[in-house]
């Protein structure tokens, strides 16, 4: 792009002409992905955006609105932060391979890689292990780059070869390699955590720790400051086996209760996707959601309701694996665009 003037509106004709090649590449990537999904037997679905709950993770923030019925009584609803709850209900209804390109909304998020409204590609495989989604990710990178007419993924001065087999790295190994921290030593088999033990290691690694930081807060700071910048250089990284306390909707692994069937896909130091071997135990899911909302109340002074239909659907949902990918970010990396606004047809003001 030749015009980087941020005070020129996106609808200015000259700026739009500058942005248009990237936007057309976005369309080609989306068409290619749809064809790839169709070839694999996926059914594309279109979930509603209004939901009872925007999601029940402590640090996820939704947009609230009131739906007014024919009786004139307002009912609090939310724009979804992910189509996950709706898609899992479709799995309970009998669908087996489904995918959706969904606009989603997240409050308190704005920056080069974040927008309050963006497009998420989410897909699910019933009866298949979450490792299959790792193969999906590798294939999707090549499909997208070819559709964009590029040969590499790029963000700022970092490049990634989309045709190389992704590196697979556990979160524990990544913390040891890039931060010198023994993460699993601070997680108990019952899911409890040693906050002070992780704090001591973080301080020794030169990171700031506040008195009111939780174990999760410290983990996030280490991940952001010391681990993520190194991931996906040269080739993509699959960061696997997340700590169980950081995988609210995922099954625990069969060989180690301290970690869960969760991975994230990184390229050029950018997180692209988040995947779970899906939890289908409604009682355990309720317990985790309640704990997340307790933390949200402590930190932000608010909570979101639980979607009781979603919890009921989990009891009927088959074993499955699912993944959510930030489509705008993928387009950014495939086109070399520096900001998420550059790859959105009509960015949020």
GROMACS .gro file of C-alpha atoms in nm:
model
  349
    1UNK     CA    1   0.000   0.000   0.000
    2UNK     CA    2   0.129   0.343  -0.087
    3UNK     CA    3  -0.109   0.557   0.117
    4UNK     CA    4  -0.060   0.514   0.490
    5UNK     CA    5  -0.229   0.837   0.597
    6UNK     CA    6  -0.453   0.743   0.886
    7UNK     CA    7  -0.648   1.068   0.897
    8UNK     CA    8  -0.788   1.004   0.547
    9UNK     CA    9  -1.121   0.816   0.572
   10UNK     CA   10  -1.136   0.470   0.423
   11UNK     CA   11  -1.413   0.585   0.186
   12UNK     CA   12  -1.190   0.848   0.026
   13UNK     CA   13  -1.162   0.744  -0.340
   14UNK     CA   14  -0.783   0.763  -0.355
   15UNK     CA   15  -0.736   0.565  -0.036
   16UNK     CA   16  -0.992   0.306  -0.144
   17UNK     CA   17  -0.810   0.262  -0.474
   18UNK     CA   18  -0.495   0.197  -0.274
   19UNK     CA   19  -0.668  -0.057  -0.047
   20UNK     CA   20  -0.870  -0.232  -0.317
   21UNK     CA   21  -0.608  -0.488  -0.434
   22UNK     CA   22  -0.584  -0.622  -0.079
   23UNK     CA   23  -0.963  -0.632  -0.044
   24UNK     CA   24  -0.993  -0.827  -0.368
   25UNK     CA   25  -0.726  -1.067  -0.238
   26UNK     CA   26  -0.943  -1.109   0.073
   27UNK     CA   27  -1.232  -1.217  -0.150
   28UNK     CA   28  -1.013  -1.465  -0.337
   29UNK     CA   29  -0.887  -1.615  -0.010
   30UNK     CA   30  -1.239  -1.652   0.120
   31UNK     CA   31  -1.357  -1.821  -0.201
   32UNK     CA   32  -1.059  -2.058  -0.193
   33UNK     CA   33  -1.125  -2.153   0.169
   34UNK     CA   34  -1.492  -2.215   0.094
   35UNK     CA   35  -1.389  -2.446  -0.191
   36UNK     CA   36  -1.140  -2.626   0.032
   37UNK     CA   37  -1.404  -2.681   0.302
   38UNK     CA   38  -1.656  -2.799   0.046
   39UNK     CA   39  -1.410  -3.052  -0.095
   40UNK     CA   40  -1.368  -3.193   0.257
   41UNK     CA   41  -1.743  -3.236   0.302
   42UNK     CA   42  -1.809  -2.944   0.536
   43UNK     CA   43  -2.150  -2.779   0.544
   44UNK     CA   44  -2.133  -2.401   0.572
   45UNK     CA   45  -2.381  -2.264   0.826
   46UNK     CA   46  -2.487  -1.912   0.919
   47UNK     CA   47  -2.536  -1.873   1.297
   48UNK     CA   48  -2.732  -1.583   1.447
   49UNK     CA   49  -2.524  -1.303   1.598
   50UNK     CA   50  -2.757  -1.223   1.889
   51UNK     CA   51  -2.709  -1.453   2.185
   52UNK     CA   52  -2.812  -1.505   2.547
   53UNK     CA   53  -2.446  -1.493   2.647
   54UNK     CA   54  -2.152  -1.347   2.455
   55UNK     CA   55  -1.922  -1.610   2.606
   56UNK     CA   56  -1.813  -1.693   2.959
   57UNK     CA   57  -1.441  -1.626   2.968
   58UNK     CA   58  -1.327  -1.377   3.230
   59UNK     CA   59  -1.137  -1.141   3.000
   60UNK     CA   60  -1.374  -1.155   2.704
   61UNK     CA   61  -1.597  -0.847   2.670
   62UNK     CA   62  -1.922  -0.840   2.475
   63UNK     CA   63  -2.151  -0.573   2.331
   64UNK     CA   64  -2.490  -0.565   2.504
   65UNK     CA   65  -2.824  -0.463   2.356
   66UNK     CA   66  -3.193  -0.498   2.440
   67UNK     CA   67  -3.425  -0.706   2.226
   68UNK     CA   68  -3.778  -0.572   2.267
   69UNK     CA   69  -4.060  -0.819   2.211
   70UNK     CA   70  -4.415  -0.757   2.094
   71UNK     CA   71  -4.508  -0.701   2.458
   72UNK     CA   72  -4.268  -0.406   2.475
   73UNK     CA   73  -4.055  -0.571   2.743
   74UNK     CA   74  -3.678  -0.544   2.685
   75UNK     CA   75  -3.466  -0.858   2.709
   76UNK     CA   76  -3.090  -0.826   2.749
   77UNK     CA   77  -2.901  -0.989   2.462
   78UNK     CA   78  -2.542  -0.977   2.337
   79UNK     CA   79  -2.360  -0.978   2.006
   80UNK     CA   80  -2.163  -1.301   2.009
   81UNK     CA   81  -1.787  -1.297   2.057
   82UNK     CA   82  -1.773  -1.632   1.875
   83UNK     CA   83  -2.030  -1.858   1.705
   84UNK     CA   84  -1.906  -2.146   1.922
   85UNK     CA   85  -2.218  -2.199   2.132
   86UNK     CA   86  -2.444  -2.197   1.828
   87UNK     CA   87  -2.225  -2.433   1.627
   88UNK     CA   88  -2.201  -2.681   1.913
   89UNK     CA   89  -2.581  -2.682   1.934
   90UNK     CA   90  -2.581  -2.781   1.565
   91UNK     CA   91  -2.343  -3.068   1.647
   92UNK     CA   92  -2.591  -3.178   1.915
   93UNK     CA   93  -2.864  -3.157   1.651
   94UNK     CA   94  -2.678  -3.407   1.432
   95UNK     CA   95  -2.440  -3.210   1.209
   96UNK     CA   96  -2.096  -3.367   1.179
   97UNK     CA   97  -1.874  -3.131   0.976
   98UNK     CA   98  -1.972  -2.766   0.987
   99UNK     CA   99  -1.804  -2.433   0.924
  100UNK     CA  100  -1.901  -2.067   0.943
  101UNK     CA  101  -1.761  -1.731   0.842
  102UNK     CA  102  -1.911  -1.513   1.116
  103UNK     CA  103  -1.886  -1.148   1.204
  104UNK     CA  104  -1.809  -1.135   1.577
  105UNK     CA  105  -1.781  -0.848   1.824
  106UNK     CA  106  -1.538  -0.798   2.111
  107UNK     CA  107  -1.532  -0.490   2.329
  108UNK     CA  108  -1.214  -0.336   2.472
  109UNK     CA  109  -1.013  -0.455   2.172
  110UNK     CA  110  -0.852  -0.211   1.926
  111UNK     CA  111  -0.509  -0.203   1.764
  112UNK     CA  112  -0.308  -0.321   1.462
  113UNK     CA  113  -0.425  -0.681   1.518
  114UNK     CA  114  -0.755  -0.613   1.696
  115UNK     CA  115  -1.086  -0.464   1.587
  116UNK     CA  116  -1.416  -0.446   1.777
  117UNK     CA  117  -1.585  -0.622   1.482
  118UNK     CA  118  -1.404  -0.883   1.276
  119UNK     CA  119  -1.458  -1.205   1.082
  120UNK     CA  120  -1.399  -1.542   1.242
  121UNK     CA  121  -1.376  -1.869   1.052
  122UNK     CA  122  -1.483  -2.152   1.279
  123UNK     CA  123  -1.512  -2.520   1.189
  124UNK     CA  124  -1.589  -2.846   1.373
  125UNK     CA  125  -1.527  -3.215   1.312
  126UNK     CA  126  -1.748  -3.456   1.506
  127UNK     CA  127  -1.583  -3.783   1.605
  128UNK     CA  128  -1.234  -3.670   1.502
  129UNK     CA  129  -0.932  -3.588   1.722
  130UNK     CA  130  -0.809  -3.234   1.758
  131UNK     CA  131  -0.478  -3.330   1.596
  132UNK     CA  132  -0.670  -3.348   1.266
  133UNK     CA  133  -0.724  -2.973   1.294
  134UNK     CA  134  -0.347  -2.926   1.297
  135UNK     CA  135  -0.338  -3.077   0.950
  136UNK     CA  136  -0.627  -2.848   0.853
  137UNK     CA  137  -0.426  -2.544   0.964
  138UNK     CA  138  -0.123  -2.643   0.757
  139UNK     CA  139  -0.340  -2.693   0.449
  140UNK     CA  140  -0.531  -2.369   0.506
  141UNK     CA  141  -0.212  -2.160   0.509
  142UNK     CA  142  -0.110  -2.291   0.167
  143UNK     CA  143  -0.460  -2.247   0.024
  144UNK     CA  144  -0.473  -1.886   0.143
  145UNK     CA  145  -0.129  -1.782   0.022
  146UNK     CA  146  -0.187  -1.930  -0.322
  147UNK     CA  147  -0.521  -1.750  -0.349
  148UNK     CA  148  -0.352  -1.423  -0.256
  149UNK     CA  149  -0.086  -1.474  -0.525
  150UNK     CA  150   0.189  -1.469  -0.263
  151UNK     CA  151   0.467  -1.706  -0.162
  152UNK     CA  152   0.518  -1.615   0.205
  153UNK     CA  153   0.325  -1.496   0.507
  154UNK     CA  154   0.451  -1.163   0.637
  155UNK     CA  155   0.390  -0.935   0.933
  156UNK     CA  156   0.615  -0.630   0.963
  157UNK     CA  157   0.970  -0.764   0.921
  158UNK     CA  158   0.891  -1.130   1.002
  159UNK     CA  159   0.827  -1.393   0.734
  160UNK     CA  160   0.689  -1.745   0.750
  161UNK     CA  161   0.693  -2.018   0.486
  162UNK     CA  162   0.334  -2.144   0.454
  163UNK     CA  163   0.449  -2.452   0.263
  164UNK     CA  164   0.679  -2.579   0.539
  165UNK     CA  165   0.544  -2.828   0.792
  166UNK     CA  166   0.449  -2.637   1.110
  167UNK     CA  167   0.660  -2.677   1.422
  168UNK     CA  168   0.466  -2.847   1.704
  169UNK     CA  169   0.564  -2.721   2.047
  170UNK     CA  170   0.401  -2.770   2.388
  171UNK     CA  171   0.332  -2.463   2.599
  172UNK     CA  172   0.557  -2.606   2.872
  173UNK     CA  173   0.846  -2.656   2.628
  174UNK     CA  174   0.794  -2.305   2.486
  175UNK     CA  175   0.810  -2.152   2.835
  176UNK     CA  176   1.127  -2.345   2.912
  177UNK     CA  177   1.291  -2.255   2.580
  178UNK     CA  178   1.204  -1.887   2.557
  179UNK     CA  179   1.162  -1.782   2.922
  180UNK     CA  180   1.353  -2.042   3.126
  181UNK     CA  181   1.039  -2.121   3.327
  182UNK     CA  182   0.914  -2.458   3.456
  183UNK     CA  183   0.543  -2.407   3.395
  184UNK     CA  184   0.416  -2.758   3.474
  185UNK     CA  185   0.587  -2.738   3.813
  186UNK     CA  186   0.331  -2.471   3.906
  187UNK     CA  187   0.021  -2.676   3.809
  188UNK     CA  188  -0.127  -2.944   4.034
  189UNK     CA  189  -0.295  -3.261   3.899
  190UNK     CA  190  -0.630  -3.141   4.033
  191UNK     CA  191  -0.605  -2.821   3.829
  192UNK     CA  192  -0.489  -2.601   4.115
  193UNK     CA  193  -0.197  -2.366   4.057
  194UNK     CA  194   0.104  -2.236   4.248
  195UNK     CA  195   0.077  -1.860   4.196
  196UNK     CA  196   0.375  -1.772   4.411
  197UNK     CA  197   0.596  -2.031   4.244
  198UNK     CA  198   0.523  -1.890   3.900
  199UNK     CA  199   0.566  -1.534   4.030
  200UNK     CA  200   0.915  -1.614   4.161
  201UNK     CA  201   1.020  -1.758   3.827
  202UNK     CA  202   0.875  -1.460   3.638
  203UNK     CA  203   1.065  -1.216   3.860
  204UNK     CA  204   1.385  -1.412   3.808
  205UNK     CA  205   1.324  -1.384   3.434
  206UNK     CA  206   1.308  -1.006   3.468
  207UNK     CA  207   0.932  -0.964   3.434
  208UNK     CA  208   0.711  -0.740   3.645
  209UNK     CA  209   0.465  -0.907   3.883
  210UNK     CA  210   0.198  -0.710   4.070
  211UNK     CA  211   0.076  -0.812   4.415
  212UNK     CA  212  -0.276  -0.873   4.286
  213UNK     CA  213  -0.169  -1.069   3.978
  214UNK     CA  214  -0.320  -1.416   3.962
  215UNK     CA  215  -0.141  -1.722   3.827
  216UNK     CA  216  -0.329  -1.669   3.501
  217UNK     CA  217  -0.223  -1.302   3.483
  218UNK     CA  218   0.142  -1.399   3.525
  219UNK     CA  219   0.117  -1.674   3.266
  220UNK     CA  220  -0.034  -1.430   3.015
  221UNK     CA  221   0.243  -1.177   3.075
  222UNK     CA  222   0.514  -1.440   3.019
  223UNK     CA  223   0.340  -1.569   2.708
  224UNK     CA  224   0.297  -1.221   2.559
  225UNK     CA  225   0.640  -1.084   2.649
  226UNK     CA  226   0.872  -1.380   2.613
  227UNK     CA  227   0.708  -1.659   2.413
  228UNK     CA  228   0.471  -1.531   2.143
  229UNK     CA  229   0.725  -1.301   1.970
  230UNK     CA  230   0.935  -1.609   1.885
  231UNK     CA  231   0.658  -1.824   1.741
  232UNK     CA  232   0.596  -1.879   1.372
  233UNK     CA  233   0.928  -1.745   1.245
  234UNK     CA  234   1.036  -1.922   0.927
  235UNK     CA  235   0.751  -2.169   0.957
  236UNK     CA  236   0.422  -2.181   1.144
  237UNK     CA  237   0.412  -2.294   1.506
  238UNK     CA  238   0.141  -2.506   1.666
  239UNK     CA  239   0.153  -2.425   2.038
  240UNK     CA  240  -0.004  -2.735   2.190
  241UNK     CA  241  -0.111  -2.879   2.527
  242UNK     CA  242  -0.221  -2.563   2.706
  243UNK     CA  243  -0.242  -2.569   3.086
  244UNK     CA  244  -0.580  -2.705   3.190
  245UNK     CA  245  -0.666  -2.385   3.385
  246UNK     CA  246  -0.630  -2.193   3.055
  247UNK     CA  247  -0.861  -2.417   2.850
  248UNK     CA  248  -1.212  -2.354   2.976
  249UNK     CA  249  -1.388  -2.541   2.694
  250UNK     CA  250  -1.134  -2.818   2.626
  251UNK     CA  251  -1.090  -3.176   2.743
  252UNK     CA  252  -0.791  -3.261   2.959
  253UNK     CA  253  -0.531  -3.483   2.792
  254UNK     CA  254  -0.542  -3.853   2.869
  255UNK     CA  255  -0.177  -3.870   2.978
  256UNK     CA  256  -0.147  -3.558   3.197
  257UNK     CA  257  -0.435  -3.389   3.382
  258UNK     CA  258  -0.232  -3.068   3.414
  259UNK     CA  259  -0.274  -2.993   3.044
  260UNK     CA  260  -0.563  -2.991   2.798
  261UNK     CA  261  -0.636  -3.065   2.434
  262UNK     CA  262  -0.590  -2.708   2.319
  263UNK     CA  263  -0.354  -2.561   2.062
  264UNK     CA  264  -0.302  -2.223   1.901
  265UNK     CA  265  -0.164  -2.156   1.554
  266UNK     CA  266   0.102  -1.885   1.515
  267UNK     CA  267   0.267  -1.736   1.208
  268UNK     CA  268   0.508  -1.440   1.209
  269UNK     CA  269   0.459  -1.403   1.585
  270UNK     CA  270   0.084  -1.354   1.533
  271UNK     CA  271  -0.181  -1.580   1.685
  272UNK     CA  272  -0.412  -1.697   1.406
  273UNK     CA  273  -0.628  -1.974   1.552
  274UNK     CA  274  -0.738  -2.141   1.875
  275UNK     CA  275  -0.845  -2.507   1.882
  276UNK     CA  276  -0.997  -2.746   2.135
  277UNK     CA  277  -1.067  -3.111   2.178
  278UNK     CA  278  -1.414  -3.012   2.295
  279UNK     CA  279  -1.541  -3.063   2.648
  280UNK     CA  280  -1.884  -3.230   2.645
  281UNK     CA  281  -1.947  -3.271   3.018
  282UNK     CA  282  -2.216  -3.014   3.107
  283UNK     CA  283  -2.151  -3.030   3.482
  284UNK     CA  284  -1.778  -2.968   3.439
  285UNK     CA  285  -1.848  -2.695   3.185
  286UNK     CA  286  -2.085  -2.522   3.428
  287UNK     CA  287  -1.822  -2.537   3.700
  288UNK     CA  288  -1.560  -2.381   3.473
  289UNK     CA  289  -1.795  -2.108   3.349
  290UNK     CA  290  -1.893  -2.023   3.705
  291UNK     CA  291  -1.529  -1.991   3.806
  292UNK     CA  292  -1.463  -1.768   3.503
  293UNK     CA  293  -1.756  -1.544   3.590
  294UNK     CA  294  -1.640  -1.520   3.951
  295UNK     CA  295  -1.306  -1.394   3.821
  296UNK     CA  296  -1.480  -1.152   3.584
  297UNK     CA  297  -1.679  -1.011   3.875
  298UNK     CA  298  -1.359  -0.972   4.079
  299UNK     CA  299  -1.167  -0.793   3.804
  300UNK     CA  300  -1.435  -0.601   3.612
  301UNK     CA  301  -1.734  -0.588   3.846
  302UNK     CA  302  -1.969  -0.759   3.600
  303UNK     CA  303  -2.073  -1.104   3.480
  304UNK     CA  304  -2.255  -1.256   3.183
  305UNK     CA  305  -2.537  -1.509   3.209
  306UNK     CA  306  -2.484  -1.875   3.128
  307UNK     CA  307  -2.653  -2.009   2.816
  308UNK     CA  308  -2.858  -2.291   2.968
  309UNK     CA  309  -2.953  -2.423   2.624
  310UNK     CA  310  -2.584  -2.456   2.541
  311UNK     CA  311  -2.516  -2.650   2.860
  312UNK     CA  312  -2.813  -2.876   2.788
  313UNK     CA  313  -2.691  -2.932   2.430
  314UNK     CA  314  -2.349  -3.047   2.556
  315UNK     CA  315  -2.513  -3.357   2.700
  316UNK     CA  316  -2.622  -3.454   2.348
  317UNK     CA  317  -2.315  -3.334   2.162
  318UNK     CA  318  -2.086  -3.605   2.019
  319UNK     CA  319  -1.711  -3.605   2.084
  320UNK     CA  320  -1.572  -3.336   1.854
  321UNK     CA  321  -1.288  -3.102   1.780
  322UNK     CA  322  -1.325  -2.738   1.683
  323UNK     CA  323  -1.119  -2.437   1.588
  324UNK     CA  324  -1.166  -2.062   1.552
  325UNK     CA  325  -0.941  -1.866   1.316
  326UNK     CA  326  -0.913  -1.490   1.280
  327UNK     CA  327  -0.983  -1.453   0.910
  328UNK     CA  328  -0.880  -1.086   0.891
  329UNK     CA  329  -0.542  -1.169   1.046
  330UNK     CA  330  -0.489  -1.449   0.795
  331UNK     CA  331  -0.558  -1.203   0.513
  332UNK     CA  332  -0.315  -0.956   0.671
  333UNK     CA  333  -0.035  -1.210   0.671
  334UNK     CA  334  -0.113  -1.340   0.322
  335UNK     CA  335  -0.107  -0.986   0.177
  336UNK     CA  336   0.155  -0.827   0.403
  337UNK     CA  337  -0.091  -0.564   0.528
  338UNK     CA  338   0.028  -0.390   0.849
  339UNK     CA  339  -0.312  -0.330   1.015
  340UNK     CA  340  -0.640  -0.515   1.044
  341UNK     CA  341  -0.826  -0.207   0.918
  342UNK     CA  342  -0.641  -0.243   0.587
  343UNK     CA  343  -0.808  -0.578   0.508
  344UNK     CA  344  -1.165  -0.490   0.611
  345UNK     CA  345  -1.397  -0.353   0.342
  346UNK     CA  346  -1.560  -0.107   0.583
  347UNK     CA  347  -1.357  -0.074   0.907
  348UNK     CA  348  -1.535   0.025   1.226
  349UNK     CA  349  -1.490   0.403   1.282
   0.00000   0.00000   0.00000
